[in-house]
Amino acid sequence: MPERTKDTLDAARYTAPLPLKDVRIRDPFWAQYQRKVLDQVIPYQWEALNDRVPGADKSGCIANFEIAAGRREGTHYGWVFQDSDLAKWLEAVAYALTLRPDPALERTADEAIDLVCAAQQPDGYLNTYYIINGLDKRFTNLRDNHELYCFGHMTEAAVAYYEATGKDALLQAMIRYAACIDRLIGPEEGKMHGYPGHEVAEMALIRLYAVTHDPMHLKLAKYFIDQRGQSPLYFDEEGRKNGNHFYWEHSHYRYQYYQAGLPVRRQREADGHAVRAAYLMSGIADVARTTGDDGLYETAQALWDNMTHRRMYVTGAIGSSHVGEAFTFDYDLPNDTVYGETCAAIGLVFFARRMLEIRPRAEYADVLERALYNGVISGIALDGTRFFYVNPLEVLPQACEKDEDKCHVKPVRQPWFGCACCPPNIARLLASIGQYAATVREDAVYIHLYAGADLNVRLNGEPLALKIESKLPWQGSVRLRVASGGANGRIALRVPGWCPRYTLEINGRPAEAALEEGYLLLDRCWQAGDEVSLDLEMPVTRIAANPRVREDIGKVAVTRGPLVYCLEEADNGPGLHLVRRPRAAAFRVEHRDDLLDGVDLLKVRGQRLQDTWSEDVLYAPAEALPEAPADLTFIPYYAWANRGAGEMCVWVRES
Amino acid sequence: MPERTKDTLDAARYTAPLPLKDVRIRDPFWAQYQRKVLDQVIPYQWEALNDRVPGADKSGCIANFEIAAGRREGTHYGWVFQDSDLAKWLEAVAYALTLRPDPALERTADEAIDLVCAAQQPDGYLNTYYIINGLDKRFTNLRDNHELYCFGHMTEAAVAYYEATGKDALLQAMIRYAACIDRLIGPEEGKMHGYPGHEVAEMALIRLYAVTHDPMHLKLAKYFIDQRGQSPLYFDEEGRKNGNHFYWEHSHYRYQYYQAGLPVRRQREADGHAVRAAYLMSGIADVARTTGDDGLYETAQALWDNMTHRRMYVTGAIGSSHVGEAFTFDYDLPNDTVYGETCAAIGLVFFARRMLEIRPRAEYADVLERALYNGVISGIALDGTRFFYVNPLEVLPQACEKDEDKCHVKPVRQPWFGCACCPPNIARLLASIGQYAATVREDAVYIHLYAGADLNVRLNGEPLALKIESKLPWQGSVRLRVASGGANGRIALRVPGWCPRYTLEINGRPAEAALEEGYLLLDRCWQAGDEVSLDLEMPVTRIAANPRVREDIGKVAVTRGPLVYCLEEADNGPGLHLVRRPRAAAFRVEHRDDLLDGVDLLKVRGQRLQDTWSEDVLYAPAEALPEAPADLTFIPYYAWANRGAGEMCVWVRES
């Protein structure tokens, strides 16, 4: 647990996630995702990292480490950040080993860590691209060349692996690498006054600091935040000095592509590359919490507000444009040219959890849940072996092939990517989902997600075993039982933003509780056998977008509970732009065990414009097209594109 | 006039444009455009070609010729096709001199031609890029390096200048260049079996042939058509042999970007770069007509059908994507990411005129008129000194700046372009507009556009002076008078596709006439003083797009006569996506002399959704937004963006 500065008013209210070993997910919905990660994703990705998946893009990742370690000859393959794929895989393995011991997997991971350590240089430096291509060029392009990004991911893996197994080989390696970085980068005269071009090291250093309590690790994280965007701009000076090509020179993004166009504390808009932005925001929140810095929290909140109130899709996807994989401007949320990278939605989950740690507010949890149940898990196929990089809200397969503005959108998930950031990222998040369900502090347990789970907590020092049962996302009933132990303190239960009405019972009797920032505060002396029932109404809800969102005018998105729904060609035929939901038409929920690994469908009697035109007439005096009734079937968005290529849309016309 | 092969059934029905000197435009609408070209565009562009326009992108065009001619030192500047800008300017000057003698301008043009000729190599070769950079590399990349494109444009200029002035210096130079090309390219053993990567030479050679009657010129044009796309593919072999980088290698376009993925006669879809495609189609029609090749005409018709029935915007814009400036697929007509290059609409006008020459059908003339009055003249500002490259149907200025998928769209016209194909292209078309108004054959005059004009024609050998008066595009009344002469034969008057009803009078008495393929056939003995009145009803018409056009569902485009209208922020405020035209609301026409150089506005009582949302709420349960009445003012599309940057849209919601 991170050491906290106690000198601000709110610091005592900060919460933290439970150690993963103290959260056992038993929930049918999430457990199946965790099984996919353990049974499919992790073994599959190991094969991919070793270039043994036929038909998949080459990774070269393990080979790069072998070359860097002197164990084989060859040249570096792939991106300058190829190392991070192994880091994210190792992090996912760490969580997997916590969920389910697996000696063979642990042996494989140990060997991989041994390989990583063998590649480390005497001074602690560790990046295969420069070890192979020439160490003289290292740290000459912090802006674009991702060394600090790879450092960050490998540090996260190191901490996770240490926490899961107690083995510290990788942790020690990364402590040495952090010291190497600290010798070279920092505010002191003669050091580089730089920071990562692609953020993640900020979060990683805070995690490292929580284990090491080494003030240098906190100092470096804080420096990366405080120095970012300061004038004279390091990226500018570095670029001139080293002759680095500046790809965004003539773009409106310029240094805001890297969130470095302004000092961090003066930034008020979610700008540039969406994954970087979300990772920076997560790091800002981490540093704010760890140092008790209210001003920095205000910056995080301003960025949160801009991003989630003006620049986020209803699925929790972020990044409106494939150019720069980036944010564009307020309310610009095109559904068919969207980027919506899986990693960016994951970054949003990271940020939301960190904001919840600072202050349990339902708004943060609502966004966390929105992203998780929609824009994140849409990134992985139901069979666990194929992935989306881009998560569109409207797809016409022909356009993915023939309109090069939409060629980044794929109508079916892909086996692997040359730039394979998303698959291992989704694996590490799903394997550690327990850390997003609840956060705790001395006197309180906050339940954010009603994933069925067994939690071992301490409340005012006393141990308490909690058992949560839930039928989400299909039904809104939640039971929380005290399985053992007893303690005096608070259990706070989130009332999701999608829930219009709820009933609360404690030990079979209707109960009332104060509602603070979206959480029901149950303060009492808890005893074994206590049972809380929270029944959340979960109606089908038609969601409108702010009228400034041009693309969604006259349309609604259909949601139920945490799930956003969509129409797919597989159920509704082609020409989804021709269908409409009459405003008065009622939805029917239909559970289907045999479809898409088990889903609730939403059915409604809609209308479909009849295409009565000759295909050889393009324009003609307008006459209202005839409509005919059409049964519309909505499926959960996360499950789309599991039945071959076809049209899909989230926003549906309504009148 | 081209020599025609008479051995096909239809050849006797072919028509041809009148020599420009025999068509005097007196029409207030088009005459003002011609004045812009003469008074503004031609002098302005001469300054631009000479790099004397402050703030405009550098051209380098004249300087390149001076360097190539050995008159100054320096390196080639700009694109490999920079020469073509001068060619198009010279062609425009030729037409201008026909319209209005101007000794100073003619002297300038003569000097420019002298410069061009001075740059010509002893063997006839003439391209400044390779003359400056090394002749050893000439013709090593027909696919991408535009030598044959520059040849084509300069040849068109040469013919036009010869026809306008009788001076043949440039004509002789281009005849020499054509001979040089013929020595190097053709079906014979040892020659390159190539053809232009960017078409235009096909049209140019047919024009040259019409003047020279040299069979080699026809043979070369025909070879360029017949050889294109044949296997083994020349571009492929050339690329391998010379190591040319193939930009479209991994794109779905591949060789269809150049319309070379299939032999021309097997092509059935308008594919790839839209300007190239339209120029190829024009060349196909030219060769089909000149050789009486019905099969080739069928190819032209198939391409016409695909393009105009499935891939053309309501403004006559073509090219749905800025990637490749290209067509995408059937019914894919996005309004905000559209390319719609001015040159492509001009190419469509070229093609339509050539199809009319083969067969006077109102469908061809309808498209010609649609493109001309909308997608072509939208490319030039009312003051004649600024230009659009891209002609969108929906614009949000912020998106042009911050959504890089739309950065090719400019909210205001630009002074010049580094790639300056459009400004001189529009100049040469507007200056020669008389050649699009009517075509003639031995026994008939076909009137396609009712531009007010004086025509000197021969009908069955007898001279006839015709005077056309028209108030188009503002009113549909047309008068045609025989000013002098007398002849027996046909005057055919087009009934535009936008006209639901018309009345015809001859010499003050109601008349009837056969209607054939959209033309009223007036066969009689014409005498001086005869007067035909054709009153075309010109109601405001709401146009719908084929329901397969996803972007236009629930929307209409408003038209009146040949003009497409649009909404602009200047008249209607921002948030144009919030307005709607109630289906029953009637339009009012309001003429305004003081606005936009004189226009008819269309006014209607519309509705506007009231944005009652907090700007900090992005999604909420859907409730119908309140509406309030809003007076909507539509302006002609061609006149948009003459009052600063603002929103614009052609397609407007209706219900």
mmCIF file of C-alpha atoms in Angstrom, chain A residues 100-359:
data_model
loop_
_atom_site.group_PDB
_atom_site.id
_atom_site.type_symbol
_atom_site.label_atom_id
_atom_site.label_comp_id
_atom_site.label_asym_id
_atom_site.label_seq_id
_atom_site.Cartn_x
_atom_site.Cartn_y
_atom_site.Cartn_z
ATOM 1 C CA ARG A 100 -4.938 -19.910 -10.097
ATOM 2 C CA PRO A 101 -1.549 -21.461 -9.333
ATOM 3 C CA ASP A 102 0.067 -22.854 -12.451
ATOM 4 C CA PRO A 103 3.632 -24.100 -11.957
ATOM 5 C CA ALA A 104 4.271 -24.575 -15.657
ATOM 6 C CA LEU A 105 3.176 -21.040 -16.451
ATOM 7 C CA GLU A 106 5.215 -19.702 -13.548
ATOM 8 C CA ARG A 107 8.257 -21.573 -14.853
ATOM 9 C CA THR A 108 7.748 -20.061 -18.293
ATOM 10 C CA ALA A 109 7.420 -16.603 -16.752
ATOM 11 C CA ASP A 110 10.517 -17.148 -14.598
ATOM 12 C CA GLU A 111 12.467 -18.081 -17.687
ATOM 13 C CA ALA A 112 11.175 -15.015 -19.506
ATOM 14 C CA ILE A 113 12.209 -12.855 -16.550
ATOM 15 C CA ASP A 114 15.594 -14.529 -16.548
ATOM 16 C CA LEU A 115 15.877 -13.585 -20.211
ATOM 17 C CA VAL A 116 14.880 -10.001 -19.517
ATOM 18 C CA CYS A 117 17.426 -9.742 -16.724
ATOM 19 C CA ALA A 118 20.098 -11.258 -18.954
ATOM 20 C CA ALA A 119 19.527 -8.453 -21.432
ATOM 21 C CA GLN A 120 19.976 -5.766 -18.770
ATOM 22 C CA GLN A 121 23.123 -3.696 -19.149
ATOM 23 C CA PRO A 122 25.660 -3.231 -16.302
ATOM 24 C CA ASP A 123 24.356 0.273 -15.563
ATOM 25 C CA GLY A 124 20.757 -0.953 -15.342
ATOM 26 C CA TYR A 125 19.639 0.119 -18.825
ATOM 27 C CA LEU A 126 17.152 -2.275 -20.356
ATOM 28 C CA ASN A 127 15.648 -1.773 -23.799
ATOM 29 C CA THR A 128 16.265 -4.256 -26.570
ATOM 30 C CA TYR A 129 15.911 -1.744 -29.387
ATOM 31 C CA TYR A 130 18.913 0.313 -28.304
ATOM 32 C CA ILE A 131 20.880 -2.594 -26.853
ATOM 33 C CA ILE A 132 20.740 -4.205 -30.293
ATOM 34 C CA ASN A 133 20.969 -1.059 -32.440
ATOM 35 C CA GLY A 134 23.516 0.910 -30.457
ATOM 36 C CA LEU A 135 23.512 2.245 -26.915
ATOM 37 C CA ASP A 136 25.028 5.523 -28.048
ATOM 38 C CA LYS A 137 21.605 6.542 -29.309
ATOM 39 C CA ARG A 138 19.686 5.698 -26.138
ATOM 40 C CA PHE A 139 17.633 8.476 -24.564
ATOM 41 C CA THR A 140 18.162 10.711 -27.600
ATOM 42 C CA ASN A 141 14.471 10.765 -28.467
ATOM 43 C CA LEU A 142 12.364 10.577 -25.325
ATOM 44 C CA ARG A 143 9.538 12.093 -27.325
ATOM 45 C CA ASP A 144 9.047 9.272 -29.787
ATOM 46 C CA ASN A 145 11.179 6.329 -28.895
ATOM 47 C CA HIS A 146 9.322 4.844 -25.967
ATOM 48 C CA GLU A 147 12.230 3.794 -23.724
ATOM 49 C CA LEU A 148 10.500 5.246 -20.676
ATOM 50 C CA TYR A 149 7.243 3.649 -21.807
ATOM 51 C CA CYS A 150 8.879 0.231 -21.894
ATOM 52 C CA PHE A 151 10.473 0.967 -18.541
ATOM 53 C CA GLY A 152 7.038 1.761 -17.138
ATOM 54 C CA HIS A 153 5.358 -1.380 -18.366
ATOM 55 C CA MET A 154 8.198 -3.627 -17.235
ATOM 56 C CA THR A 155 8.121 -1.944 -13.834
ATOM 57 C CA GLU A 156 4.415 -2.629 -13.510
ATOM 58 C CA ALA A 157 5.080 -6.243 -14.425
ATOM 59 C CA ALA A 158 7.900 -6.429 -11.892
ATOM 60 C CA VAL A 159 5.746 -5.156 -9.044
ATOM 61 C CA ALA A 160 2.851 -7.412 -9.979
ATOM 62 C CA TYR A 161 5.094 -10.461 -10.255
ATOM 63 C CA TYR A 162 6.698 -9.703 -6.926
ATOM 64 C CA GLU A 163 3.313 -9.296 -5.269
ATOM 65 C CA ALA A 164 2.013 -12.502 -6.846
ATOM 66 C CA THR A 165 5.020 -14.766 -6.290
ATOM 67 C CA GLY A 166 7.325 -13.026 -3.858
ATOM 68 C CA LYS A 167 10.078 -13.362 -6.479
ATOM 69 C CA ASP A 168 12.009 -10.151 -6.890
ATOM 70 C CA ALA A 169 14.416 -10.757 -9.755
ATOM 71 C CA LEU A 170 12.525 -8.517 -12.145
ATOM 72 C CA LEU A 171 11.734 -6.048 -9.357
ATOM 73 C CA GLN A 172 15.417 -5.658 -8.562
ATOM 74 C CA ALA A 173 16.199 -5.278 -12.238
ATOM 75 C CA MET A 174 13.684 -2.487 -12.553
ATOM 76 C CA ILE A 175 14.923 -0.805 -9.379
ATOM 77 C CA ARG A 176 18.361 -0.779 -11.020
ATOM 78 C CA TYR A 177 16.842 0.621 -14.222
ATOM 79 C CA ALA A 178 14.991 3.307 -12.250
ATOM 80 C CA ALA A 179 18.290 4.300 -10.638
ATOM 81 C CA CYS A 180 19.881 4.447 -14.081
ATOM 82 C CA ILE A 181 17.113 6.761 -15.265
ATOM 83 C CA ASP A 182 17.405 8.892 -12.138
ATOM 84 C CA ARG A 183 21.119 9.354 -12.794
ATOM 85 C CA LEU A 184 20.342 10.666 -16.274
ATOM 86 C CA ILE A 185 17.024 12.501 -15.994
ATOM 87 C CA GLY A 186 15.897 15.051 -13.452
ATOM 88 C CA PRO A 187 15.926 18.676 -12.448
ATOM 89 C CA GLU A 188 19.588 18.760 -11.499
ATOM 90 C CA GLU A 189 22.162 20.552 -13.620
ATOM 91 C CA GLY A 190 23.686 18.272 -16.203
ATOM 92 C CA LYS A 191 20.739 15.870 -16.274
ATOM 93 C CA MET A 192 18.234 15.650 -19.093
ATOM 94 C CA HIS A 193 15.146 17.675 -18.169
ATOM 95 C CA GLY A 194 12.936 15.207 -19.965
ATOM 96 C CA TYR A 195 9.913 12.989 -19.479
ATOM 97 C CA PRO A 196 8.225 10.159 -21.334
ATOM 98 C CA GLY A 197 6.811 10.787 -24.805
ATOM 99 C CA HIS A 198 4.325 8.019 -24.111
ATOM 100 C CA GLU A 199 3.229 8.067 -20.519
ATOM 101 C CA VAL A 200 2.917 5.059 -18.239
ATOM 102 C CA ALA A 201 6.114 5.359 -16.186
ATOM 103 C CA GLU A 202 4.332 7.819 -13.877
ATOM 104 C CA MET A 203 1.837 5.161 -12.761
ATOM 105 C CA ALA A 204 4.540 2.533 -12.673
ATOM 106 C CA LEU A 205 6.860 4.555 -10.455
ATOM 107 C CA ILE A 206 4.057 5.165 -7.979
ATOM 108 C CA ARG A 207 3.443 1.422 -7.880
ATOM 109 C CA LEU A 208 7.141 0.829 -7.427
ATOM 110 C CA TYR A 209 7.264 3.418 -4.653
ATOM 111 C CA ALA A 210 4.406 1.663 -2.864
ATOM 112 C CA VAL A 211 6.635 -1.411 -2.636
ATOM 113 C CA THR A 212 10.045 0.169 -2.142
ATOM 114 C CA HIS A 213 9.146 3.334 -0.232
ATOM 115 C CA ASP A 214 12.217 4.764 -1.950
ATOM 116 C CA PRO A 215 11.594 8.541 -2.174
ATOM 117 C CA MET A 216 13.537 8.617 -5.429
ATOM 118 C CA HIS A 217 10.799 6.636 -7.126
ATOM 119 C CA LEU A 218 8.134 9.102 -6.000
ATOM 120 C CA LYS A 219 10.380 12.036 -6.875
ATOM 121 C CA LEU A 220 10.894 10.753 -10.406
ATOM 122 C CA ALA A 221 7.154 10.224 -10.942
ATOM 123 C CA LYS A 222 6.436 13.710 -9.674
ATOM 124 C CA TYR A 223 9.170 15.162 -11.863
ATOM 125 C CA PHE A 224 7.699 13.533 -14.947
ATOM 126 C CA ILE A 225 4.386 15.246 -14.153
ATOM 127 C CA ASP A 226 5.745 18.629 -13.118
ATOM 128 C CA GLN A 227 8.321 18.976 -15.872
ATOM 129 C CA ARG A 228 5.991 17.957 -18.695
ATOM 130 C CA GLY A 229 5.243 20.878 -21.024
ATOM 131 C CA GLN A 230 7.463 23.324 -19.147
ATOM 132 C CA SER A 231 9.252 25.971 -21.151
ATOM 133 C CA PRO A 232 11.822 25.669 -22.682
ATOM 134 C CA LEU A 233 10.196 22.539 -24.027
ATOM 135 C CA TYR A 234 12.448 19.535 -23.619
ATOM 136 C CA PHE A 235 11.056 17.738 -26.676
ATOM 137 C CA ASP A 236 11.779 20.767 -28.779
ATOM 138 C CA GLU A 237 15.338 21.137 -27.533
ATOM 139 C CA GLU A 238 16.003 17.408 -27.748
ATOM 140 C CA GLY A 239 14.610 17.304 -31.280
ATOM 141 C CA ARG A 240 16.802 20.143 -32.452
ATOM 142 C CA LYS A 241 19.897 18.809 -30.727
ATOM 143 C CA ASN A 242 19.501 15.268 -32.041
ATOM 144 C CA GLY A 243 17.883 16.046 -35.367
ATOM 145 C CA ASN A 244 14.750 14.057 -34.537
ATOM 146 C CA HIS A 245 12.030 14.304 -37.157
ATOM 147 C CA PHE A 246 8.904 15.929 -35.705
ATOM 148 C CA TYR A 247 5.985 14.101 -37.242
ATOM 149 C CA TRP A 248 3.344 16.472 -35.840
ATOM 150 C CA GLU A 249 5.147 19.654 -36.802
ATOM 151 C CA HIS A 250 2.469 20.790 -39.224
ATOM 152 C CA SER A 251 -0.487 19.281 -37.409
ATOM 153 C CA HIS A 252 -2.737 21.182 -35.052
ATOM 154 C CA TYR A 253 -1.722 18.618 -32.428
ATOM 155 C CA ARG A 254 1.937 19.615 -32.280
ATOM 156 C CA TYR A 255 3.153 18.918 -28.741
ATOM 157 C CA GLN A 256 -0.346 18.355 -27.418
ATOM 158 C CA TYR A 257 -0.225 15.069 -29.286
ATOM 159 C CA TYR A 258 2.057 14.131 -26.353
ATOM 160 C CA GLN A 259 0.126 16.225 -23.814
ATOM 161 C CA ALA A 260 3.236 18.403 -23.651
ATOM 162 C CA GLY A 261 2.048 21.615 -25.241
ATOM 163 C CA LEU A 262 1.380 23.162 -21.844
ATOM 164 C CA PRO A 263 2.577 22.507 -18.296
ATOM 165 C CA VAL A 264 0.409 19.703 -16.920
ATOM 166 C CA ARG A 265 -1.218 21.810 -14.236
ATOM 167 C CA ARG A 266 -2.426 24.263 -16.862
ATOM 168 C CA GLN A 267 -3.985 21.632 -19.088
ATOM 169 C CA ARG A 268 -7.767 21.611 -19.136
ATOM 170 C CA GLU A 269 -8.585 19.489 -22.195
ATOM 171 C CA ALA A 270 -8.121 15.839 -23.068
ATOM 172 C CA ASP A 271 -5.858 16.279 -26.070
ATOM 173 C CA GLY A 272 -3.756 14.247 -28.413
ATOM 174 C CA HIS A 273 -3.106 10.511 -28.426
ATOM 175 C CA ALA A 274 -5.869 9.074 -26.283
ATOM 176 C CA VAL A 275 -3.940 6.252 -24.618
ATOM 177 C CA ARG A 276 -1.123 8.596 -23.666
ATOM 178 C CA ALA A 277 -3.626 11.129 -22.362
ATOM 179 C CA ALA A 278 -5.447 8.574 -20.213
ATOM 180 C CA TYR A 279 -2.179 7.183 -18.877
ATOM 181 C CA LEU A 280 -0.980 10.678 -18.040
ATOM 182 C CA MET A 281 -4.224 11.414 -16.239
ATOM 183 C CA SER A 282 -3.840 8.177 -14.291
ATOM 184 C CA GLY A 283 -0.326 9.198 -13.342
ATOM 185 C CA ILE A 284 -1.541 12.653 -12.329
ATOM 186 C CA ALA A 285 -4.139 11.078 -10.053
ATOM 187 C CA ASP A 286 -1.533 8.694 -8.605
ATOM 188 C CA VAL A 287 0.895 11.493 -7.804
ATOM 189 C CA ALA A 288 -1.905 13.707 -6.483
ATOM 190 C CA ARG A 289 -3.021 10.977 -4.110
ATOM 191 C CA THR A 290 0.445 9.898 -3.059
ATOM 192 C CA THR A 291 1.584 13.417 -2.312
ATOM 193 C CA GLY A 292 -1.795 14.704 -1.122
ATOM 194 C CA ASP A 293 -1.628 17.403 -3.773
ATOM 195 C CA ASP A 294 -5.079 18.956 -4.084
ATOM 196 C CA GLY A 295 -4.029 21.227 -6.948
ATOM 197 C CA LEU A 296 -2.950 18.280 -8.980
ATOM 198 C CA TYR A 297 -6.226 16.534 -8.174
ATOM 199 C CA GLU A 298 -8.010 19.595 -9.523
ATOM 200 C CA THR A 299 -6.052 19.225 -12.744
ATOM 201 C CA ALA A 300 -7.066 15.577 -12.903
ATOM 202 C CA GLN A 301 -10.688 16.543 -12.294
ATOM 203 C CA ALA A 302 -10.637 19.189 -15.021
ATOM 204 C CA LEU A 303 -9.235 16.681 -17.499
ATOM 205 C CA TRP A 304 -11.754 14.107 -16.311
ATOM 206 C CA ASP A 305 -14.600 16.549 -16.849
ATOM 207 C CA ASN A 306 -13.485 17.520 -20.313
ATOM 208 C CA MET A 307 -12.906 13.937 -21.379
ATOM 209 C CA THR A 308 -15.980 12.293 -19.907
ATOM 210 C CA HIS A 309 -18.418 15.173 -20.411
ATOM 211 C CA ARG A 310 -17.414 16.123 -23.942
ATOM 212 C CA ARG A 311 -15.098 13.623 -25.600
ATOM 213 C CA MET A 312 -16.183 10.115 -24.640
ATOM 214 C CA TYR A 313 -18.351 7.726 -26.608
ATOM 215 C CA VAL A 314 -21.344 6.116 -24.941
ATOM 216 C CA THR A 315 -19.365 2.862 -24.894
ATOM 217 C CA GLY A 316 -16.547 4.442 -22.914
ATOM 218 C CA ALA A 317 -14.416 4.537 -26.049
ATOM 219 C CA ILE A 318 -12.131 7.578 -26.354
ATOM 220 C CA GLY A 319 -10.163 8.941 -29.298
ATOM 221 C CA SER A 320 -12.334 10.273 -32.123
ATOM 222 C CA SER A 321 -9.754 10.127 -34.893
ATOM 223 C CA HIS A 322 -7.444 7.491 -36.281
ATOM 224 C CA VAL A 323 -5.029 10.259 -37.224
ATOM 225 C CA GLY A 324 -2.874 10.328 -34.107
ATOM 226 C CA GLU A 325 -5.223 7.799 -32.455
ATOM 227 C CA ALA A 326 -6.385 10.944 -30.808
ATOM 228 C CA PHE A 327 -8.954 13.244 -29.327
ATOM 229 C CA THR A 328 -10.207 15.956 -31.667
ATOM 230 C CA PHE A 329 -12.516 18.570 -30.107
ATOM 231 C CA ASP A 330 -15.516 18.850 -27.806
ATOM 232 C CA TYR A 331 -18.607 16.880 -28.875
ATOM 233 C CA ASP A 332 -16.863 15.528 -31.982
ATOM 234 C CA LEU A 333 -17.830 11.870 -31.760
ATOM 235 C CA PRO A 334 -18.204 10.351 -35.228
ATOM 236 C CA ASN A 335 -19.345 6.744 -34.969
ATOM 237 C CA ASP A 336 -17.866 5.283 -38.134
ATOM 238 C CA THR A 337 -14.455 6.950 -38.338
ATOM 239 C CA VAL A 338 -13.863 6.698 -34.571
ATOM 240 C CA TYR A 339 -10.649 5.248 -33.234
ATOM 241 C CA GLY A 340 -11.742 4.110 -29.768
ATOM 242 C CA GLU A 341 -8.645 2.047 -29.139
ATOM 243 C CA THR A 342 -9.110 -0.781 -26.663
ATOM 244 C CA CYS A 343 -6.033 0.458 -24.764
ATOM 245 C CA ALA A 344 -7.567 3.905 -24.444
ATOM 246 C CA ALA A 345 -10.724 2.529 -22.823
ATOM 247 C CA ILE A 346 -8.434 0.538 -20.535
ATOM 248 C CA GLY A 347 -6.592 3.757 -19.726
ATOM 249 C CA LEU A 348 -9.923 5.332 -18.854
ATOM 250 C CA VAL A 349 -10.575 2.451 -16.430
ATOM 251 C CA PHE A 350 -7.160 3.023 -14.859
ATOM 252 C CA PHE A 351 -7.875 6.708 -14.454
ATOM 253 C CA ALA A 352 -11.369 6.176 -13.072
ATOM 254 C CA ARG A 353 -10.097 3.713 -10.446
ATOM 255 C CA ARG A 354 -7.440 6.189 -9.370
ATOM 256 C CA MET A 355 -10.003 8.967 -9.088
ATOM 257 C CA LEU A 356 -12.144 6.641 -6.976
ATOM 258 C CA GLU A 357 -9.166 6.085 -4.714
ATOM 259 C CA ILE A 358 -8.965 9.812 -4.102
ATOM 260 C CA ARG A 359 -12.672 10.291 -3.728
#
